[in-house]
Every structure is written in C-alpha cells, then in structure tokens.
Amino acid sequence: MDTPLPQLLAEHDVILVDSTITDPTFFGAFVEHRSGRRVLSMPTGRSAMERDTAARMLLAEGLGLDAPPVPVPLEVARA
C-alpha cells in the first residue's frame, strides 16, 4: 500500500472521480459496478494527506488488500 496512489489506482483499474458530497464526515466511496467498472469517489477540498489516506483505506477495504484495519472512530460501511 506504499505504492504511489496514481499507480495503485491504475494497477487495480480504478477510476478516481470528484464527489459533490460536501458532508465533512464523508471521506469517499469505493464502488464496483456489476460491469466490473471500479470507481473511487472522493470529496474535494481536503488536504492531500487526508485524501490520500482515505483513498488507500477505501481501496484496501474494497479490494480486499492486505492493510491495517481502519482506525477508530472511522468505519467503512458496505451497502
């Protein structure tokens, strides 16, 4: 998970898009469509570190990658 984020996204065929959700408690969403298309939707206006960290947590959870658990009080929900 220490691979540069653009490379990590490319390796797993994930498209990064900006989210229009402005709720400060929303850190992003990883969606895998029935077609197999994978999208990581991230809110804008966050620091580079916050965005990168949240993206990696969501990718690890969504793709089932080996990574440390999401720290409390954050939680990853599946819908």
Short mmCIF file of C-alpha atoms in Angstrom, two decimals:
data_model
loop_
_atom_site.label_atom_id
_atom_site.label_comp_id
_atom_site.label_asym_id
_atom_site.label_seq_id
_atom_site.Cartn_x
_atom_site.Cartn_y
_atom_site.Cartn_z
CA MET A 1 0.00 0.00 0.00
CA ASP A 2 3.01 2.33 -0.19
CA THR A 3 2.77 2.47 -4.00
CA PRO A 4 2.05 5.99 -5.32
CA LEU A 5 -1.73 6.44 -5.45
CA PRO A 6 -1.99 7.01 -9.24
CA GLN A 7 -0.05 3.77 -9.82
CA LEU A 8 -2.18 1.90 -7.26
CA LEU A 9 -5.36 3.05 -9.00
CA ALA A 10 -4.01 2.01 -12.40
CA GLU A 11 -2.87 -1.42 -11.15
CA HIS A 12 -6.39 -2.17 -9.92
CA ASP A 13 -8.21 -0.48 -12.81
CA VAL A 14 -9.92 2.07 -10.54
CA ILE A 15 -11.17 5.42 -11.83
CA LEU A 16 -10.85 8.37 -9.41
CA VAL A 17 -13.66 10.93 -9.58
CA ASP A 18 -14.51 14.02 -7.54
CA SER A 19 -17.61 13.72 -5.37
CA THR A 20 -20.14 16.52 -4.99
CA ILE A 21 -20.91 15.40 -1.40
CA THR A 22 -19.87 18.18 0.98
CA ASP A 23 -20.66 16.48 4.32
CA PRO A 24 -17.48 16.80 6.43
CA THR A 25 -17.94 13.23 7.73
CA PHE A 26 -17.85 11.77 4.20
CA PHE A 27 -14.36 10.64 3.24
CA GLY A 28 -15.19 8.88 -0.02
CA ALA A 29 -16.73 5.80 -1.57
CA PHE A 30 -15.42 2.81 -3.48
CA VAL A 31 -17.97 1.34 -5.89
CA GLU A 32 -17.61 -1.77 -8.02
CA HIS A 33 -20.33 -1.87 -10.65
CA ARG A 34 -21.84 -5.11 -11.97
CA SER A 35 -19.98 -4.45 -15.20
CA GLY A 36 -16.71 -4.70 -13.25
CA ARG A 37 -16.00 -0.97 -13.51
CA ARG A 38 -14.39 0.31 -10.29
CA VAL A 39 -14.81 3.91 -9.14
CA LEU A 40 -13.30 5.72 -6.19
CA SER A 41 -15.32 8.86 -5.45
CA MET A 42 -13.53 11.37 -3.22
CA PRO A 43 -14.67 14.75 -1.85
CA THR A 44 -12.78 17.83 -2.98
CA GLY A 45 -11.29 20.47 -0.71
CA ARG A 46 -9.46 18.06 1.59
CA SER A 47 -5.74 18.12 2.29
CA ALA A 48 -3.58 15.93 0.08
CA MET A 49 -2.67 13.74 3.07
CA GLU A 50 -6.31 13.27 4.14
CA ARG A 51 -7.40 12.46 0.60
CA ASP A 52 -4.53 10.01 0.04
CA THR A 53 -5.07 8.25 3.37
CA ALA A 54 -8.83 7.91 2.89
CA ALA A 55 -8.35 6.66 -0.68
CA ARG A 56 -5.93 3.96 0.47
CA MET A 57 -8.23 2.82 3.29
CA LEU A 58 -11.20 2.59 0.91
CA LEU A 59 -9.18 0.76 -1.74
CA ALA A 60 -7.78 -1.73 0.76
CA GLU A 61 -11.24 -2.49 2.12
CA GLY A 62 -12.98 -2.56 -1.25
CA LEU A 63 -10.37 -4.67 -3.00
CA GLY A 64 -9.62 -6.93 -0.03
CA LEU A 65 -5.96 -5.89 0.07
CA ASP A 66 -3.69 -6.66 3.00
CA ALA A 67 -3.66 -3.48 5.08
CA PRO A 68 -4.03 -2.43 8.70
CA PRO A 69 -7.60 -2.06 9.95
CA VAL A 70 -9.36 1.30 9.63
CA PRO A 71 -8.62 3.31 12.80
CA VAL A 72 -11.38 4.10 15.28
CA PRO A 73 -13.57 6.24 15.08
CA LEU A 74 -13.62 5.79 11.29
CA GLU A 75 -15.64 2.97 9.83
CA VAL A 76 -16.08 1.53 6.38
CA ALA A 77 -19.66 0.58 5.55
CA ARG A 78 -20.79 -1.78 2.84
CA ALA A 79 -24.04 -1.18 1.01
#
